Backbone as a ProteinNet text record, in pm:
[ID]
protein_1_A
[PRIMARY]
MTSSNRTDQWILDAVDALKQADVEVVAHLPDSKIGPLIEAIESDSAFETVQVAREEAAIGVLTGAWVGGARGALLCQSSGLANAINAIGSLALPARTPFFAVVTRRGNLGEFNVAQVPVGYNIDRILDDFGVRNDTVTEADDVGHRIRLAAESAFSTATPYIILLEQTVTGSKLEGL
[TERTIARY]
-2443.7	-2535.6	-2489.6	-2584.6	-2549.3	-2501.5	-2420.1	-2372.7	-2482.9	-2471.2	-2572.1	-2590.8	-2481.2	-2493.1	-2558.8	-2522.5	-2581.2	-2729.1	-2763.5	-2902.5	-2980.8	-2927.8	-2995.3	-3015.8	-2918.9	-2929.8	-3038.4	-3052.1	-3157.8	-3295.1	-3308.4	-3435.6	-3465.1	-3366.7	-3384.1	-3415.7	-3347.2	-3373.4	-3515.4	-3562.8	-3698.8	-3802.6	-3785.1	-3878.9	-3880.6	-3763.2	-3754.2	-3824.1	-3805.4	-3868.5	-4020.7	-4070.9	-4215.4	-4270.2	-4197.8	-4240	-4236.7	-4131	-4120.6	-4232.4	-4281.7	-4390.3	-4527.7	-4529.6	-4654.3	-4741.6	-4679	-4753.3	-4800.9	-4928.6	-4986	-5026	-5066.7	-5117.1	-5024.2	-4981.5	-4896.2	-4962.1	-5001.4	-5057.7	-4944.7	-4946.3	-4835.5	-4877.6	-4795	-4802.7	-4671.5	-4673	-4545.8	-4453	-4327	-4227.5	-4091	-4012.6	-3883.3	-3787.2	-3792.6	-3700.9	-3729	-3854.6	-3891.2	-3937.6	-3930.3	-3970.4	-3906.3	-3774.3	-3715	-3772	-3808.1	-3871.1	-4011.8	-4085.9	-4220.3	-4210.5	-4116.5	-4099.6	-4067.5	-3981.4	-3945.8	-4067.1	-4149.1	-4268.5	-4373.1	-4391.2	-4488.7	-4452.4	-4324.2	-4282.4	-4279.1	-4312.6	-4310.5	-4453.7	-4481.5	-4618.3	-4666.5	-4578.7	-4620	-4707.6	-4708.4	-4778.1	-4887.7	-4995.7	-5096.6	-5068.9	-5045.1	-5014.9	-5135.2	-5154.8	-5264.7	-5205.3	-5205.1	-5159.2	-5277.1	-5257.9	-5363.8	-5328.1	-5429	-5406.8	-5367.8	-5410.6	-5377.8	-5348.8	-5261.8	-5216	-5327.3	-5423.4	-5531.2	-5615.3	-5622.3	-5692.4	-5620	-5489.4	-5411.3	-5448.7	-5479.8	-5520.9	-5651	-5743.2	-5866.6	-5839.3	-5747.5	-5710.3	-5652.5	-5563.6	-5499.2	-5597.7	-5692	-5796	-5882.8	-5921	-5999.5	-5924.5	-5796.4	-5714.5	-5715	-5695.5	-5692	-5825.9	-5934.5	-6067.6	-6088.2	-6031.3	-6041.4	-5941.1	-5859.8	-5766.7	-5626.4	-5591.6	-5458.1	-5380.2	-5250.4	-5161.1	-5118.2	-5105.4	-5072.4	-4961.5	-4905.3	-4800	-4824.4	-4775.2	-4785	-4644.9	-4628	-4503	-4534.1	-4467.1	-4488.9	-4375.2	-4384.8	-4286.8	-4349.8	-4266.9	-4313	-4418.4	-4409.2	-4512.4	-4646.8	-4645.5	-4769.4	-4822.9	-4732.8	-4777.1	-4852.5	-4808.8	-4879	-5022.2	-5044.5	-5180.4	-5267	-5206.1	-5280.1	-5301.4	-5250.3	-5259.2	-5403.7	-5495.9	-5635.2	-5691.5	-5663.1	-5712.5	-5650.2	-5525.3	-5462.4	-5530.4	-5550.3	-5609.2	-5756.6	-5831.9	-5976.1	-6021	-5932.3	-5968.8	-5875	-5748.4	-5655.4	-5638.7	-5619.9	-5599.9	-5725.6	-5842.8	-5959.6	-6005.4	-5985.7	-6026.3	-5919.5	-5807.3	-5694.4	-5651.7	-5628.5	-5584.6	-5432.7	-5375.6	-5230.2	-5184.1	-5085	-5012.8	-4880.6	-4789.6	-4670	-4641.3	-4568.7	-4536.1	-4385.1	-4339.9	-4200.6	-4207.2	-4152.1	-4170	-4034.5	-4018	-3896.6	-3910.6	-3810.9	-3817.1	-3755.9	-3833.5	-3786.2	-3769	-3702.7	-3693.7	-3581.5	-3502.4	-3394.7	-3261.6	-3164.4	-3032.4	-3042	-2972	-2964	-3084.2	-3176.5	-3298.4	-3271	-3317.9	-3303.2	-3435.3	-3546.4	-3678.5	-3734.4	-3740.2	-3784.2	-3928.8	-4009.6	-4148	-4156.1	-4051.8	-4050.1	-4007.6	-3949.8	-3889.2	-3989.6	-4095.5	-4180	-4234	-4289	-4343.4	-4233.2	-4150.1	-4048.4	-3953.6	-3908	-3815.5	-3882	-4011.5	-4084.6	-4174.6	-4173.3	-4269.7	-4260.3	-4141.5	-4131.5	-4200.8	-4187.6	-4253.9	-4405.9	-4448.9	-4592.9	-4651	-4581.9	-4627.9	-4627.8	-4522.4	-4516.7	-4636.5	-4668.5	-4780.9	-4913.4	-4923.2	-5043.3	-5044.7	-4933	-4924.1	-4896.3	-4839.7	-4805.8	-4657	-4627.9	-4487.6	-4415.3	-4289	-4208.9	-4062.8	-3985.9	-3842.9	-3776	-3660.7	-3585.8	-3466.6	-3454.2	-3343.1	-3245.2	-3120.9	-3018.3	-2915.8	-2912.3	-2814.7	-2886.2	-2844.3	-2906.5	-2902.1	-2796.9	-2782.7	-2889.8	-2956.9	-3057.5	-3200.4	-3222.4	-3358	-3436.5	-3383.9	-3458	-3491.8	-3393.8	-3413.5	-3519.8	-3512.7	-3607.2	-3748.5	-3761.1	-3893.3	-3952.3	-3873.7	-3924.1	-3971.8	-3893.2	-3933.1	-4058.6	-4067.4	-4185.8	-4309.6	-4295.8	-4410.3	-4453.4	-4357.4	-4389.3	-4461.3	-4411.8	-4473.5	-4614.8	-4631.1	-4762.7	-4865.7	-4831.1	-4931	-4955.7	-4857.3	-4880.5	-4959.6	-4955.8	-5027.6	-5149.9	-5173.8	-5286.2	-5284.1	-5166.5	-5150.1	-5055.1	-5062.9	-4969	-4826.6	-4730	-4589.7	-4526.1	-4453.9	-4397.4	-4244.7	-4186	-4041.1	-4006.7	-3923	-3878.6	-3739.1	-3725.4	-3595.5	-3532.1	-3419.6	-3346.9	-3280.9	-3243.2	-3176.3	-3038.3	-2985.9	-2861.4	-2882.9	-3007.5	-3042.1	-3080.8	-3172.9	-3230	-3147.4	-3055	-2975	-3039.6	-2958.4	-3013.1	-3037.1	-3129.5	-3166.9	-3117.8	-3047.7	-2997.5	-3107.3	-3102	-3201.2	-3202.7	-3324	-3341	-3333.9	-3309.4	-3303.1	-3423.6
822.6	711.1	620.2	565.1	478.8	344.3	278.8	146.7	44.9	-70.3	-175.4	-222.8	-249.1	-297	-192.9	-68.1	37.6	54	43.9	51.1	-62.3	-182.6	-296.7	-275.4	-217.1	-198.4	-98.1	11.6	107.4	44.5	-42.1	-111.4	-204.5	-281.9	-370.8	-290.6	-178.4	-91.5	-37	0.7	54.4	-52.1	-173.4	-282.8	-311.3	-317.3	-342.3	-231.6	-107.6	5.7	-0.7	-39.5	-54.5	-160.8	-269.3	-375.6	-326.2	-256.9	-204.1	-105.1	-37.9	58.2	-9.4	-141.1	-217.9	-178.7	-141.3	-111.6	-243.5	-246.5	-366.3	-345.1	-223.3	-193.5	-93.5	-126.6	-36.6	-12.3	112.8	152.9	210.2	179.4	225.7	238.2	310.4	318.7	268.1	213.3	171.3	291.8	272.3	378.3	311.3	346.8	279.5	306	424.4	458.2	377.7	361.1	293.3	149.3	108.9	-25.7	-138.3	-133.1	-240.3	-248.1	-133.3	-134.3	-193.3	-156.8	-212.6	-364.3	-411.8	-556.7	-626.5	-567.1	-627.5	-634.8	-531.4	-529.2	-627.5	-632.6	-725.8	-871.3	-900.6	-1038.5	-1074.7	-981.5	-1004.6	-1021.3	-1135.6	-1166.2	-1076.9	-994.9	-903.9	-790.2	-769.9	-655.1	-696.5	-620.4	-627.7	-508.6	-533.2	-423.1	-397	-270.8	-227.5	-134.6	-181.2	-94.2	-10.2	120.2	212.3	277.9	329.6	395	541.3	602	741.8	758.6	852.4	871.1	911.2	991.9	1031.6	911.6	808	685.2	616.9	629.2	571.3	634.3	762.4	828.9	766.4	735.6	666.4	526.8	454.3	320.2	328.6	423.2	436	482.6	567.2	609.2	489.5	411.2	290.6	191.4	176.2	86.1	133.1	264.5	319.2	299.4	328.1	308.8	160.8	72.6	-71.3	-123.7	-36.5	-77.2	-111.7	-78.8	-110.3	17.5	8.9	120	108.1	224.5	222.8	317.2	288.4	371.2	383.3	492.1	519.9	523.1	461.5	468.6	528.7	640.5	704	801.5	873.7	978.1	1115	1217.3	1350	1408.8	1384.5	1438.2	1373.9	1246.7	1179.4	1227.2	1257.2	1309.9	1441	1519.6	1643.9	1614.9	1503.5	1464.8	1436.7	1397.1	1358.2	1472.8	1591.1	1702.6	1732.6	1733.2	1762	1654.1	1528.6	1420.1	1428.7	1468.9	1486.3	1601.2	1714.3	1831.8	1818.2	1744.7	1736.3	1608.2	1508.8	1383.8	1350.9	1332	1284.4	1382.8	1509.7	1607.3	1627.9	1656.3	1676.9	1551.1	1433.9	1308.3	1256.5	1329.1	1288.7	1145.4	1121.8	990.8	985.4	906.9	895.7	796.1	833.9	745.2	813	740	807.5	762.6	844.6	816.9	817.8	726.6	725	764.6	882	945.1	969.1	920.4	951.2	1091.6	1172.1	1312.6	1330.9	1389.1	1425.5	1576.3	1627.9	1771.4	1839.9	1764.8	1825.4	1777.5	1748.8	1705.9	1589.8	1602.9	1495.4	1483.6	1577	1566.3	1611.6	1535	1570.8	1615.2	1582.1	1608.2	1738.9	1842.1	1973.7	1970.7	1878.3	1868.2	1824.6	1762.6	1718.7	1829.9	1936.2	2038.8	2121.8	2178.1	2268.6	2206.9	2087.8	2024.7	1957.5	1879	1802.7	1889.2	1996.6	2085.8	2154.8	2179.5	2256.2	2172.7	2041.6	1959.2	1977.1	1995.2	2015.5	2144.6	2250.7	2377.1	2366.8	2292.3	2270.6	2198.4	2095.1	2021.3	2111.8	2192.2	2286.6	2381.2	2434.5	2527.5	2460.9	2331.4	2255.8	2210.6	2228.5	2184	2035.2	1975.5	1833.4	1821.1	1757.2	1742.1	1652.3	1686.9	1611.8	1623.9	1530.7	1528.5	1478.5	1532.8	1492.2	1407.4	1291.5	1201	1207.3	1240.8	1253	1140.3	1065.3	957.3	823.8	723.6	591.1	533.3	563	509.4	561.9	670.2	731.2	681.2	605	570	498.5	391.8	314.8	397.6	470.3	552.7	659.7	726.6	834.7	780	663	602.7	567.6	510.2	477.4	603	709.9	835	894.3	890.7	943.6	864.1	733	648.6	678.2	687.8	719.6	853.9	952.2	1084.8	1080.5	1010.6	1004.5	936.1	820.2	742.5	794.5	858	911.7	1042.3	1114.1	1241.6	1235.8	1119.8	1101.5	1203.5	1216.7	1306.4	1241.8	1282.9	1230.5	1282	1203.7	1244.6	1190.3	1275.6	1239.7	1236	1126.1	1113.8	1129.3	1226.2	1249.9	1191.3	1096.7	1035.8	1105.7	1170.6	1236.7	1132.6	1176.8	1088	1044.7	1111.5	1066.2	935.1	902.4	774.6	673.3	710.6	616.3	598.8	691.2	688.3	773.6	839.5	925.4	843.8	890.8	824.8	911.8	851.5	926.2	947.2	1061.1	1091.4	980.3	941.8	840.6	698.9	678.6	541.6	510.5
706.8	715.7	829	902.4	1014.2	962.8	1043.7	1005	1025.6	960.1	969.9	1113.3	1185.6	1323.2	1412.2	1393.2	1473.7	1441.1	1311	1270.2	1333	1325	1384.8	1534.2	1600.6	1744.7	1781	1707.4	1742.3	1723.7	1625.6	1604	1721.3	1762.4	1878.2	2003.3	2020.8	2136.7	2133.6	2016.2	2002.8	2036.3	1984.7	2014.2	2163.8	2224.1	2368.4	2447.2	2405.8	2474.9	2463.1	2347.4	2330.1	2425.3	2437.7	2530	2674.4	2711.6	2847.7	2879	2777	2795	2791.7	2779.8	2774	2655.8	2544.9	2422.8	2363	2327.5	2267.6	2122.1	2088	1954	1887	1765.5	1688.3	1553.5	1529.8	1401.6	1317.2	1188.1	1104	958.9	887.3	742.2	686.2	566.9	506.5	490.5	522.1	509.8	502.2	402.1	383.8	499.1	558.2	668	793.4	825.3	948.6	920.4	794.1	753.3	833.8	858.8	939.2	1081.3	1140.6	1272.5	1262.4	1159.9	1139.5	1125.2	1044.5	1025.6	1156.7	1237.9	1367.2	1459.6	1457.7	1543.1	1492.1	1360.2	1303.2	1331.1	1342.5	1366.3	1514.7	1601.1	1745.9	1796.2	1857.3	1901.5	2015.9	2072.7	2180.3	2129.2	1997.2	1940.5	1843.6	1847.7	1742	1652.1	1525.2	1433.7	1344.2	1314.9	1228.8	1123.7	998	890.1	843.8	843.4	803.4	670.4	603.4	475	490.4	600.6	626.9	775.3	806.9	944.2	1038.9	991.2	1080.5	1122.3	1038.8	1077.9	1193.5	1197.1	1306.6	1440.1	1440.5	1565.2	1615.2	1524.3	1561.5	1615.7	1552.3	1599.6	1740.8	1763.4	1894.7	2001.6	1963.3	2057.4	2094.8	1995.7	2022.3	2109.2	2084.6	2167.1	2312	2333.3	2469.3	2540.3	2470.7	2528.4	2563.5	2482.8	2508	2608.9	2665.7	2770.5	2725	2600.9	2549.7	2521.4	2537.6	2504.5	2358	2292.2	2151.1	2111.9	1994.3	1936.1	1786.2	1729.2	1586.2	1527.4	1410.9	1335.9	1199.5	1165	1035.1	1007.4	896	867.3	890.8	896.2	936.5	843.3	714.3	624.8	654.5	691	729.2	862.2	954.6	1083.2	1062.2	965.4	934.5	891.2	821	782.7	904.8	1014	1134.1	1232.3	1202.6	1297.6	1337.6	1243.2	1278.3	1370.4	1342.9	1429.2	1568.7	1576.4	1707.7	1782.2	1712.3	1776.1	1807.8	1725.8	1747.5	1816.8	1827.5	1894	2009.6	1980.3	2083.8	2198.9	2167.9	2275.6	2360.4	2299.9	2384.9	2457.9	2397.8	2461.5	2558.5	2566.6	2652.3	2622.3	2494.1	2447.3	2447.4	2536.8	2535.5	2429.4	2357.5	2267.3	2242.2	2186.6	2140.8	2000	1931.1	1792	1774.4	1692	1647.5	1500.9	1471.7	1341.3	1276.6	1154.7	1080.4	1024.6	1053.2	1013.1	875.5	787.4	655.4	652.2	549.3	529.1	602.8	675.9	752.7	694.4	776.7	729.4	630.6	519.5	422.3	330.7	334	252	109.7	12	-128.5	-190.8	-129	-186.3	-129	-210.2	-164.2	-112.6	-159.5	-112.3	33.7	85.8	225.2	321.1	269.1	354	434.8	376.8	455.5	584.3	578	698.2	778.8	712.9	786.4	865.8	805.3	875	992.6	981.6	1082.8	1173.1	1161.6	1234.1	1385.3	1439.3	1584.1	1626.4	1546.4	1579	1560.7	1459.9	1440	1561	1606.8	1725	1848.5	1863.9	1976.6	1973.4	1855.7	1843.3	1880	1857	1890.8	2036.2	2103.9	2242.4	2256.2	2153	2157	2188.2	2299.8	2338.5	2239.3	2216.1	2119.5	2153.7	2100.9	2124.4	1997.4	1965.9	1847.9	1889.7	1826.5	1855	1738.5	1769.6	1665.3	1670.2	1778.9	1795.7	1812.9	1738.1	1744.8	1886	1959.5	2095.7	2191.7	2157.9	2244.7	2218.5	2112.9	2070.7	2180.3	2235.2	2335.6	2457.9	2508.6	2627.9	2604	2490.8	2460.3	2439.6	2376	2358.8	2494.7	2583.3	2717.9	2790.5	2783.5	2849.4	2786.1	2654.1	2585.1	2622.6	2627.8	2664.8	2808	2897.5	3036.5	3045.2	2972.8	2972.2	2914.1	2802.4	2737.1	2825.7	2877.5	2950	3091.3	3152.4	3287	3284.1	3172.2	3162.8	3070.7	3010	2916.9	2804.2	2742	2628	2526.9	2401.3	2301.7	2324.1	2280.2	2282.2	2154	2083.4	1953.6	1961.5	1916	1902.7	1754.5	1722.3	1584.9	1567.5	1475.9	1448	1328.9	1352.6	1244.6	1153.4	1034.9	940.7	990.8	1091.9	1152.6	1227.5	1259	1321.9	1215.9	1126.8	1031.1	904.7	879.7	757.5	650.9	572.4	466.6	340.9	262.1	137.5	23.2	-69.5	-184.4	-285.7	-355.4	-457.5	-562	-598.3	-702.3	-651.8	-522.9	-469.5	-386.4
[MASK]
+++++++++++++++++++++++++++++++++++++++++++++++++++++++++++++++++++++++++++++++++++++++++++++++++++++++++++++++++++++++++++++++++++++++++++++++++++++++++++++++++++++++++++++++++

């Protein structure tokens, strides 16, 4: 599990990277792993946040933001990203909607919930099969740099880019907690 100071730093780095990427709209779902990042973004006046009920709705929000001239990002967990695959494939990719997502990866190292394993463990391969570029971050010190690169890649090519944060960054959750 990451230390508190290190955890705080990756969150600050992520917020700074979003600002450097000129992101204005952040769509998200509640998630305990990425909750501290959501709270930091919600408390920063540089961002308009939109809490959605389902991840595929976030793709619509981000598409609307792009059409309206704003850059957007999605915050969710890997099982939720799987819910959005159809919206990415049928809306974001054909419409060339650039956005990037910061996704907490479940189902891999430190996972206790077997229901998270099929999608979470394979989410990078699912994205590859769909032609959605993605990168996995395993070290907290890399979060800001990788988000900046993903944003640059997404917005310069008008395509989605997904950053997967491993539990080595966000910290593992013990069963029953």
